[in-house]
Tab-separated table of C-alpha atoms and ligand atoms in Angstrom:
chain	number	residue	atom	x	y	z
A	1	UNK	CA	-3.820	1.549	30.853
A	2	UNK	CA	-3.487	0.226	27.419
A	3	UNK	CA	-0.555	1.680	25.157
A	4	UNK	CA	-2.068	2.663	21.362
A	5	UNK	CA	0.046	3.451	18.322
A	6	UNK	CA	-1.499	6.393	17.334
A	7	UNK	CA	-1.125	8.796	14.050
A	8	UNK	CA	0.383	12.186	14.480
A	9	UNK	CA	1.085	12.873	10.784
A	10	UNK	CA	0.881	11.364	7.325
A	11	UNK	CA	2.241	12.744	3.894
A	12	UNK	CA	3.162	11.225	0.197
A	13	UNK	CA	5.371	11.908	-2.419
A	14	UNK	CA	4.757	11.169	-6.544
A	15	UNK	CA	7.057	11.298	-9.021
A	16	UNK	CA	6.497	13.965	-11.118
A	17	UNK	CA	5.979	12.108	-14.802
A	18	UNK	CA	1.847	11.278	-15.196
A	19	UNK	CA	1.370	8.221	-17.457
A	20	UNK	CA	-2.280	8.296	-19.480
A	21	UNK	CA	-3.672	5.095	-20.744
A	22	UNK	CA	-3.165	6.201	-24.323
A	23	UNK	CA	0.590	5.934	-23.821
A	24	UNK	CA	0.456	2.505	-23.816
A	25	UNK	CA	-1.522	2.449	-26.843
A	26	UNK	CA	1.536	3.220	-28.998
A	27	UNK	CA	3.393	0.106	-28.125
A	28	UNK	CA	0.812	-2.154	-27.226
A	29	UNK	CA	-2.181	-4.228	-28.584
A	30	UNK	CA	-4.164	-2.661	-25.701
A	31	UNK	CA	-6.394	0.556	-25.276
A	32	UNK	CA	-7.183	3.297	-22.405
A	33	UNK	CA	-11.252	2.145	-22.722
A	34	UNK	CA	-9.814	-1.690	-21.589
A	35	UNK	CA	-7.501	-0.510	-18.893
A	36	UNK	CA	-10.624	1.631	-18.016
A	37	UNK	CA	-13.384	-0.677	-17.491
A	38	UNK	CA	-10.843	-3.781	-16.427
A	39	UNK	CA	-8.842	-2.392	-13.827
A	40	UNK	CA	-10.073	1.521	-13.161
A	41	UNK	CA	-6.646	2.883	-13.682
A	42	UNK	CA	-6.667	6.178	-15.677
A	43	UNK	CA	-2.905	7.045	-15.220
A	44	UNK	CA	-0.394	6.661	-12.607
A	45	UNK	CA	3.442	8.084	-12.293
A	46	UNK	CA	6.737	6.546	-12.808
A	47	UNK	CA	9.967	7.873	-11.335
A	48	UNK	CA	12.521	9.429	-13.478
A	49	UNK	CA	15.787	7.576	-14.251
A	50	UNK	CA	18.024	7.700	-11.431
A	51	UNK	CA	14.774	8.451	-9.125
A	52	UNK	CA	14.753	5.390	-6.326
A	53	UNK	CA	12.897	3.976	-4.015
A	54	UNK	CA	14.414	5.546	-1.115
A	55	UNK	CA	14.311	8.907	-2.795
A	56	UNK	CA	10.584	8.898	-2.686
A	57	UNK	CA	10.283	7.636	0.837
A	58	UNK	CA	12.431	9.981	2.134
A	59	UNK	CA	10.127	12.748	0.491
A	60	UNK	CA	7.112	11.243	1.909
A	61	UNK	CA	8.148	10.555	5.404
A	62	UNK	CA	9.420	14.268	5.150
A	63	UNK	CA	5.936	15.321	4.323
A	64	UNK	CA	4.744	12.855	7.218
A	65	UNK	CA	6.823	14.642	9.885
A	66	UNK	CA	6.646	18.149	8.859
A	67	UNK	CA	2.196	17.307	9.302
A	68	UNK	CA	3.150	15.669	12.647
A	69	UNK	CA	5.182	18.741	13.439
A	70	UNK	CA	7.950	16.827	15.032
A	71	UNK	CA	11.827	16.653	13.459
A	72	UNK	CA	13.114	13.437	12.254
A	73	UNK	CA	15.496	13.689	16.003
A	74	UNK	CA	12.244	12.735	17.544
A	75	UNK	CA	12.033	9.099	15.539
A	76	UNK	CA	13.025	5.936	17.203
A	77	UNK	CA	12.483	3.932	14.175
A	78	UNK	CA	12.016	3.671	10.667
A	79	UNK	CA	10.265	0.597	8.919
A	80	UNK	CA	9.916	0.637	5.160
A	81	UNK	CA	7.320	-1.551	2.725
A	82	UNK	CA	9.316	-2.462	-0.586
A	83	UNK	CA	9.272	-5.128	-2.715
A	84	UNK	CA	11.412	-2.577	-5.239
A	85	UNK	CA	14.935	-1.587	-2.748
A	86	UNK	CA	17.405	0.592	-4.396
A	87	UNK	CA	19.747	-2.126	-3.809
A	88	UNK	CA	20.174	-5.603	-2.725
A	89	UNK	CA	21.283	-4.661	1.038
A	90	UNK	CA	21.375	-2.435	2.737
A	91	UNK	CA	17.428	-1.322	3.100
A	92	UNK	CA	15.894	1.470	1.926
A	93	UNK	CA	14.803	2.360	5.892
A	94	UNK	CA	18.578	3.082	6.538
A	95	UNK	CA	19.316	4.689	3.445
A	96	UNK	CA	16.061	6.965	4.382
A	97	UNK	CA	17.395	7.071	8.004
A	98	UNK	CA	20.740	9.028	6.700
A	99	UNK	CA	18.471	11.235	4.396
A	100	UNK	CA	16.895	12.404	6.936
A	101	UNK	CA	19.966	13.098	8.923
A	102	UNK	CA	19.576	10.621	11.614
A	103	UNK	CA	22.409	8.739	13.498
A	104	UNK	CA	20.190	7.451	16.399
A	105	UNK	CA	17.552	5.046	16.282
A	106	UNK	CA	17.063	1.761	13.861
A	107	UNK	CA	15.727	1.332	9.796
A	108	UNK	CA	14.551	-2.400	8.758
A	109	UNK	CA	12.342	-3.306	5.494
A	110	UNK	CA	9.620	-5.675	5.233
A	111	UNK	CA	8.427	-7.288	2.372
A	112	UNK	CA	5.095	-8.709	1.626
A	113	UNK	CA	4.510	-6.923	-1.477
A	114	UNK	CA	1.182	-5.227	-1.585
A	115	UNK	CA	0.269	-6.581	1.724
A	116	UNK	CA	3.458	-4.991	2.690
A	117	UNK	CA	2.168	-1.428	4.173
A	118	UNK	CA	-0.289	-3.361	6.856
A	119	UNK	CA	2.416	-5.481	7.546
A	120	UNK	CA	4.475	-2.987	8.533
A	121	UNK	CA	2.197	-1.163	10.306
A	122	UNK	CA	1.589	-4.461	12.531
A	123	UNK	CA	5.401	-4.474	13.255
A	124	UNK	CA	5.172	-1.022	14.584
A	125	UNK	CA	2.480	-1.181	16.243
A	126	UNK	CA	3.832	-4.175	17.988
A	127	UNK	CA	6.919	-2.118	18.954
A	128	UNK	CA	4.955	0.633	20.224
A	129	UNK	CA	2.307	-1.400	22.288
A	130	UNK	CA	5.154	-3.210	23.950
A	131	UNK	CA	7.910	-0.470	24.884
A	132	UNK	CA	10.151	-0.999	22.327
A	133	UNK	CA	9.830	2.406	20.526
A	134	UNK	CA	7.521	5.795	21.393
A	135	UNK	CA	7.744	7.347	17.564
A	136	UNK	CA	8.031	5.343	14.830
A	137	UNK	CA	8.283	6.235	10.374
A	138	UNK	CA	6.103	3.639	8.654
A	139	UNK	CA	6.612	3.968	5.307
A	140	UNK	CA	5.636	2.309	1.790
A	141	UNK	CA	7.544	3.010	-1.300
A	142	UNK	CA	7.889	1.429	-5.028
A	143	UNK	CA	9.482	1.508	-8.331
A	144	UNK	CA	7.131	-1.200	-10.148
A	145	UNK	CA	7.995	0.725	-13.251
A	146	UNK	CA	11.579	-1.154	-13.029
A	147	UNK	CA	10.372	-4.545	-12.865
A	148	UNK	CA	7.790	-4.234	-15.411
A	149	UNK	CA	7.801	-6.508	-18.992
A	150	UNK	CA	6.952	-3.415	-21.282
A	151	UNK	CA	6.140	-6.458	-23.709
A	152	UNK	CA	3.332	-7.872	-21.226
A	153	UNK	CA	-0.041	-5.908	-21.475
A	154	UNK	CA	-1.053	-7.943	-19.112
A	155	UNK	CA	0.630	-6.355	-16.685
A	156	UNK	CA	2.754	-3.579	-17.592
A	157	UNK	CA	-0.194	-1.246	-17.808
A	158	UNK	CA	-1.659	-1.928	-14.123
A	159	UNK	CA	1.729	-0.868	-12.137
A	160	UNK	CA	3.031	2.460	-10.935
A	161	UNK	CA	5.669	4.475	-8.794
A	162	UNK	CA	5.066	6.650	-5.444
A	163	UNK	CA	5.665	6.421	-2.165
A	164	UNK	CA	3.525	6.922	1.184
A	165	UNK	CA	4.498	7.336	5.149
A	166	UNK	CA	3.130	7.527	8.549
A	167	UNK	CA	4.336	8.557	11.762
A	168	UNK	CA	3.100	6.885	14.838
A	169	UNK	CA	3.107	7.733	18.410
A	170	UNK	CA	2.446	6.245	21.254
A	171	UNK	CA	-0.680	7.232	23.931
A	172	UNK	CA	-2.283	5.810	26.722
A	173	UNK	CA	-5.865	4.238	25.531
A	174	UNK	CA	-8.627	2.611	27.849
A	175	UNK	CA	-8.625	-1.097	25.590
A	176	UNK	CA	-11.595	-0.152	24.156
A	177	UNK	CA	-12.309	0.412	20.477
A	178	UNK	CA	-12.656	4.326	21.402
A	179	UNK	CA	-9.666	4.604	21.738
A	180	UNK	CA	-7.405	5.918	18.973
A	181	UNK	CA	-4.839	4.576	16.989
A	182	UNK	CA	-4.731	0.904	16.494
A	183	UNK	CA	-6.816	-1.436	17.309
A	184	UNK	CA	-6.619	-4.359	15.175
A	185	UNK	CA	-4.639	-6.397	13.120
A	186	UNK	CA	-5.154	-9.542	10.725
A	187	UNK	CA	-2.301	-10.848	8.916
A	188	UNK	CA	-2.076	-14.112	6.792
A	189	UNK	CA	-0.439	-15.809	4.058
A	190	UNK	CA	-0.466	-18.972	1.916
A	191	UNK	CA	2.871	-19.972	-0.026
A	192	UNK	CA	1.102	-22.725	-2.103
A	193	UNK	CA	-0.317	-19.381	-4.050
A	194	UNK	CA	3.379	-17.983	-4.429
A	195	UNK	CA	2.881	-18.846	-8.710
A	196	UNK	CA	-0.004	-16.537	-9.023
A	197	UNK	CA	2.262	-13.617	-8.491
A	198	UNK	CA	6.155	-13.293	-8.419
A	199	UNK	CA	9.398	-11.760	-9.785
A	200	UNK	CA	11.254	-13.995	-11.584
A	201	UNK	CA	14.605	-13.424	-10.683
A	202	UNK	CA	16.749	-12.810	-7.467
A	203	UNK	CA	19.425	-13.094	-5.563
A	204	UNK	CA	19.750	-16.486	-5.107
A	205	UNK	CA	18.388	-18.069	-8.776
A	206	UNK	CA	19.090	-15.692	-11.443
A	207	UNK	CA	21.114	-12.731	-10.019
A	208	UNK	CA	19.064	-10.522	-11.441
A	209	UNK	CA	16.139	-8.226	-10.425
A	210	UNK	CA	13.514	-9.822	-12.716
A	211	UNK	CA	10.126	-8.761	-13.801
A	212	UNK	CA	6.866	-9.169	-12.739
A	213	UNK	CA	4.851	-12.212	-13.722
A	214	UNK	CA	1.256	-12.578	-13.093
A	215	UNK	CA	-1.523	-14.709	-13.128
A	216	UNK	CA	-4.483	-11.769	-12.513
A	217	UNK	CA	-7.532	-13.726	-13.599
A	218	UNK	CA	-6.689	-16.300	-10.848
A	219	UNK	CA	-5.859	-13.941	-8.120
A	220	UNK	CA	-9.240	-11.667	-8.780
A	221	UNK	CA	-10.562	-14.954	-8.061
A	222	UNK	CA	-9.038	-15.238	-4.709
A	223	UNK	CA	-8.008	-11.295	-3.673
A	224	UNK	CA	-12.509	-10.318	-2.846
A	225	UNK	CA	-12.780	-13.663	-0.612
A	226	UNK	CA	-9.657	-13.171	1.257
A	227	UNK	CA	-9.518	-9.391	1.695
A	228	UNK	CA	-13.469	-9.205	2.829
A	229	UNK	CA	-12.387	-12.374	5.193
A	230	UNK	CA	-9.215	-10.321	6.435
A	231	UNK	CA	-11.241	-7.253	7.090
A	232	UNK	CA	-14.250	-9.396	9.064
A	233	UNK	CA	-11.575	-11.061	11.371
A	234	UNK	CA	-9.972	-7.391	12.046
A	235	UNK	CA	-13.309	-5.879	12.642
A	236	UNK	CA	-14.170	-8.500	14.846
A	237	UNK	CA	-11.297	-8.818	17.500
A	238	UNK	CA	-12.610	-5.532	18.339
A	239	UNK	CA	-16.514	-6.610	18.590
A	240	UNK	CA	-16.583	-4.131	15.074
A	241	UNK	CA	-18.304	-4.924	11.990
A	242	UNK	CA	-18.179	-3.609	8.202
A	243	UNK	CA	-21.158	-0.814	8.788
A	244	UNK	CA	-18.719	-0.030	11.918
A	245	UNK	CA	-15.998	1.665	9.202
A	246	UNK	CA	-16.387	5.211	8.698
A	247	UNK	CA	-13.105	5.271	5.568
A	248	UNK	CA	-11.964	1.688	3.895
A	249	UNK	CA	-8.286	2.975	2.739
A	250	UNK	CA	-8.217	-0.443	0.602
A	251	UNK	CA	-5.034	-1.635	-1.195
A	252	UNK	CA	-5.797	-0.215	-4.806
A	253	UNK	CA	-5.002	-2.523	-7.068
A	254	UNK	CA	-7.900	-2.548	-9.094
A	255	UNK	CA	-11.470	-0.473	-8.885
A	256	UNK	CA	-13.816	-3.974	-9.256
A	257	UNK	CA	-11.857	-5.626	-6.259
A	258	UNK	CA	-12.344	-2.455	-4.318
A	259	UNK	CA	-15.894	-2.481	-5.136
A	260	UNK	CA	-16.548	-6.141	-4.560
A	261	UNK	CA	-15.377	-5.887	-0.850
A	262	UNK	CA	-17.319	-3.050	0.053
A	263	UNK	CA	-19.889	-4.327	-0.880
A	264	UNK	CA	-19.399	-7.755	0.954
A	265	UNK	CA	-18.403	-5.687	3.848
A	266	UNK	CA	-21.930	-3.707	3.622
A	267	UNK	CA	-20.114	-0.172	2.913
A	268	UNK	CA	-21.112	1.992	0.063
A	269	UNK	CA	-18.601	3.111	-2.189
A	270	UNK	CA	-18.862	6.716	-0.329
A	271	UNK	CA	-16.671	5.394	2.580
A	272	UNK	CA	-13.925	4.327	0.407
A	273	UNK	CA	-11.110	6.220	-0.494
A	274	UNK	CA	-9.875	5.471	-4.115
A	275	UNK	CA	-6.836	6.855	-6.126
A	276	UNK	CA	-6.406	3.867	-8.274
A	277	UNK	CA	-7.393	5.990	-11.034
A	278	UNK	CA	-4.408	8.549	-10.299
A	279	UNK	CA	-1.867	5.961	-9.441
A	280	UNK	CA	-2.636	2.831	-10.314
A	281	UNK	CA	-1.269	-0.441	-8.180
A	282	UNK	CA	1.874	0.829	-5.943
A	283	UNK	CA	2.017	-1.981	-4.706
A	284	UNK	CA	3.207	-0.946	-0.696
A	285	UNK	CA	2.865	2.087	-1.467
A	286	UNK	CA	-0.977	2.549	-2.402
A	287	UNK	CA	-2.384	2.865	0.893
A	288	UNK	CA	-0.125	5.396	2.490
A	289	UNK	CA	-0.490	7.305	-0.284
A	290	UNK	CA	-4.349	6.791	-0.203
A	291	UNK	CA	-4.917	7.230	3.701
A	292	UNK	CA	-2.220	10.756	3.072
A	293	UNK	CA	-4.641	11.493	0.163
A	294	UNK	CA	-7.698	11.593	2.233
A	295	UNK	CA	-6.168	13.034	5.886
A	296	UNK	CA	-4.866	16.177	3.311
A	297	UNK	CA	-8.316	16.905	1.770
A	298	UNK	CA	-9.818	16.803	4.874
A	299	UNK	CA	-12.519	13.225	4.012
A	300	UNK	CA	-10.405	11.339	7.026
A	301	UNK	CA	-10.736	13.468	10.385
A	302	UNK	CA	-9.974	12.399	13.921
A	303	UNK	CA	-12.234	10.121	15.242
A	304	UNK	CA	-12.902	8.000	12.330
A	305	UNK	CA	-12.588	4.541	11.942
A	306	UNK	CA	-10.569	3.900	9.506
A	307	UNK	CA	-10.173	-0.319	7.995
A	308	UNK	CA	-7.128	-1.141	5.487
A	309	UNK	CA	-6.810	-4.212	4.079
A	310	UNK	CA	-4.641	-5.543	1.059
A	311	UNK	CA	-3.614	-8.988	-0.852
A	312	UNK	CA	-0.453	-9.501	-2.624
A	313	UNK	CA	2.315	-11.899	-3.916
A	314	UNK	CA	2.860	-14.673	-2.044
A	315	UNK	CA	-0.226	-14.912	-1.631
A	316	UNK	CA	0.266	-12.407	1.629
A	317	UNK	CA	-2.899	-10.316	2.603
A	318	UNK	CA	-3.877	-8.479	6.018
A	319	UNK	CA	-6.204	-6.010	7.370
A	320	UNK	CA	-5.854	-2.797	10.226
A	321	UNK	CA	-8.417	-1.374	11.927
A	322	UNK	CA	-7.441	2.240	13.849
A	323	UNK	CA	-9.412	5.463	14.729
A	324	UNK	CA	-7.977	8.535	13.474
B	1	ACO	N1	-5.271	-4.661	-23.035
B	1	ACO	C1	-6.148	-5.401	-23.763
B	1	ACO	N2	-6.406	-6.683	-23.507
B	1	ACO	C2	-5.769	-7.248	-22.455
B	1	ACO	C3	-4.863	-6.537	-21.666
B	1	ACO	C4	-4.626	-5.197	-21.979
B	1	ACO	N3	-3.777	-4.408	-21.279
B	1	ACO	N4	-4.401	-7.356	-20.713
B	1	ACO	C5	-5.001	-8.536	-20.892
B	1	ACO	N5	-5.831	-8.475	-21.954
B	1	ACO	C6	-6.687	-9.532	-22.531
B	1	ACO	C7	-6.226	-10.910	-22.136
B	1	ACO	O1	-5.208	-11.354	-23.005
B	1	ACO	C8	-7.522	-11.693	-22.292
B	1	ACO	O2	-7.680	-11.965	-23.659
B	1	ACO	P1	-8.256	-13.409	-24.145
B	1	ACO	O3	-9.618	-13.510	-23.518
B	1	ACO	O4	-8.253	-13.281	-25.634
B	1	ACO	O5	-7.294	-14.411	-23.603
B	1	ACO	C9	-8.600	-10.720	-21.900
B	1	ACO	O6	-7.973	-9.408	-21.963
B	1	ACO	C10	-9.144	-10.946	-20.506
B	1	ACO	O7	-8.042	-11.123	-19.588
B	1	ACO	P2	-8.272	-11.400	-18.071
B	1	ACO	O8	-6.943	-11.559	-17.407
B	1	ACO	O9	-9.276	-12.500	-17.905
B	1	ACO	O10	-8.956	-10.015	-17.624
B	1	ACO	P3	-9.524	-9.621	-16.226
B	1	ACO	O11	-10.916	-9.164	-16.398
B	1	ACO	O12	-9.274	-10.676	-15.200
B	1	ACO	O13	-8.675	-8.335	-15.828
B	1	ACO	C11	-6.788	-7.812	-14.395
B	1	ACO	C12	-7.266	-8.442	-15.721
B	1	ACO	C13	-7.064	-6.321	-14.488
B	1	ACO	C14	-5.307	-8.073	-14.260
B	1	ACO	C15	-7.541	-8.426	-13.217
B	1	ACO	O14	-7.548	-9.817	-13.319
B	1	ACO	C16	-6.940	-8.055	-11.864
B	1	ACO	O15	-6.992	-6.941	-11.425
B	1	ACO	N6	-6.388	-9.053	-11.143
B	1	ACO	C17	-5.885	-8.870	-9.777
B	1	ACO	C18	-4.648	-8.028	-9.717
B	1	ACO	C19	-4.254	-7.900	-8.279
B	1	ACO	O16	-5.062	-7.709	-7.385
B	1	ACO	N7	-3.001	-8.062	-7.979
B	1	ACO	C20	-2.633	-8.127	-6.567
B	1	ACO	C21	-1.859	-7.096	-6.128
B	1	ACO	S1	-0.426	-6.886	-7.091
B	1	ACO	C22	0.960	-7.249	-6.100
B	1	ACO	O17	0.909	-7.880	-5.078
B	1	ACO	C23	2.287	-6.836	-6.658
């Protein structure tokens, strides 16, 4: 008997503001045709003041358990994606944990920016495969908009707000790749990269949050190499291949990366969910909110194999592999 981490229930939450393009117009030597064609955004959403990170994730992971139909008294666990805490300590998985009413059980973050949601998800499933937990909240949530340089075009306009979550559960499987839930998991990073993409302030250097600096020529350069290389090494573990994929729930950071691995990865753009146009880059966040996206309009159904893979700051990047 092999243990699986398996999905009962997904859901999302978006702030309720919707951004077009043409906002951006007004302040900026930039236009809705170049975010267009450059990046495949069309809009996203940013929170309201005084609407945080663990505000949204507590929305989505209430979403997640109400599809699961379980209470939150049936969680063991709660491990949250951010890059963008409400505060400094404690995490945003404890602050969610007392939302949600809970006084049993654990909360922890993990950060690994956009690669942060697979990260996650290989914590968890790591938990769940070895005993530690039956029922786990996996959850990615941002608030880019707050460590955005409304001055920099070259980034300011790529970034949005929203929040995504996941419950898993925990089944007996046969160790094949029939079996549902996950199957496979590919993580990586390279700290020589950590220049291409970073905050700069912190804790320890500035006290200060910071904003987002980034170098996106040079990491479109690296993000279709690594992400297709990610996704081969998941696929393979399991003796799988790109054609294998029935739904690539890619990080969505921009609509010509997304493109570029599928095709390297053989899939046609049919098998990939994309919402980069409605949110734009959530960083954690975007492929929750994607993979929710798709299980709620009914494209993801059980059964399918479903590959996520994303690249972020540091560089960090990863891939998952798990049957609905
Ligand atoms: N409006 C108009 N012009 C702009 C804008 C804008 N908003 N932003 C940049 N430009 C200009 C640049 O100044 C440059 O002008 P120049 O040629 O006169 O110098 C020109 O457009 C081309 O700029 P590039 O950066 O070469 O444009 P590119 O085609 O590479 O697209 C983009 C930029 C969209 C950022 C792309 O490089 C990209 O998506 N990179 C990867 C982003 C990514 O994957 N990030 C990882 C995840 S994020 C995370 O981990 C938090």
């Amino acid at each position: 008997m092999t243990r699986r981490a398996v999905p009962l229930g997904t859901g999302h939450y978006l702030p309720a503001r919707i951004v077009p393009n043409a906002e951006f117009e007004r302040s900026l030597d930039t236009s809705d045709e170049w975010i267009r064609t450059r990046s495949g955004i069309e809009r996203r959403r940013f929170a309201a003041e005084g609407e945080t990170t663990s505000h949204m994730a507590a929305q989505a992971a209430r979403a997640a358990l109400e599809h699961a139909g379980i209470g939150a008294d049936a969680i063991d666990g709660i491990i949250v994606a951010t890059s963008t805490p409400d505060l400094t300590f404690p995490s945003v998985a404890t602050m969610v944990q007392s939302d949600l009413g809970m006084t049993h059980g654990f909360g922890f973050d993990v950060q690994a920016v956009c690669a942060g949601f697979v990260y996650a998800l290989a914590t968890a499933n790591a938990m769940i495969v070895s005993g530690q937990a039956e029922r786990l909240l996996v959850i990615g949530a941002e608030t880019f908009s707050r460590i955005m340089d409304w001055s920099d075009r070259s980034t300011c306009v790529l970034f949005g707000d929203g929040a995504g979550a996941l419950v898993l559960g925990s089944e007996a499987g046969t160790g094949t790749n029939a079996d549902r839930g996950i199957l496979s998991v590919d993580l990586n990073s390279d700290g020589r990269y950590r220049d291409m993409l970073y905050v700069d302030g912190g804790v320890s250097t500035t006290g200060a949050a910071g904003k987002l600096r980034m170098q996106g020529n040079a990491l479109f350069r690296q993000a279709i190499e690594k992400l297709a290389a990610t996704a081969e090494t998941a696929l393979g573990k399991i003796g799988l291949s790109g054609p294998d994929v029935d739904w690539i729930v890619p990080h969505q950071a921009n609509i010509r990366i997304i493109q570029g691995t599928a095709r390297k990865l053989g899939l046609p753009m049919e098998r990939v969910v994309v919402t980069v146009q409605d949110h734009g880059n959530t960083s954690a966040a975007s492929i929750p909110l994607a993979l929710s996206v798709a299980v709620t309009d009914g494209r993801i159904k059980r059964g399918d194999l479903v590959l996520s893979e994303a690249i972020g700051g540091g560089l960090a990047w990863g891939a998952v592999v798990l049957r609905w």
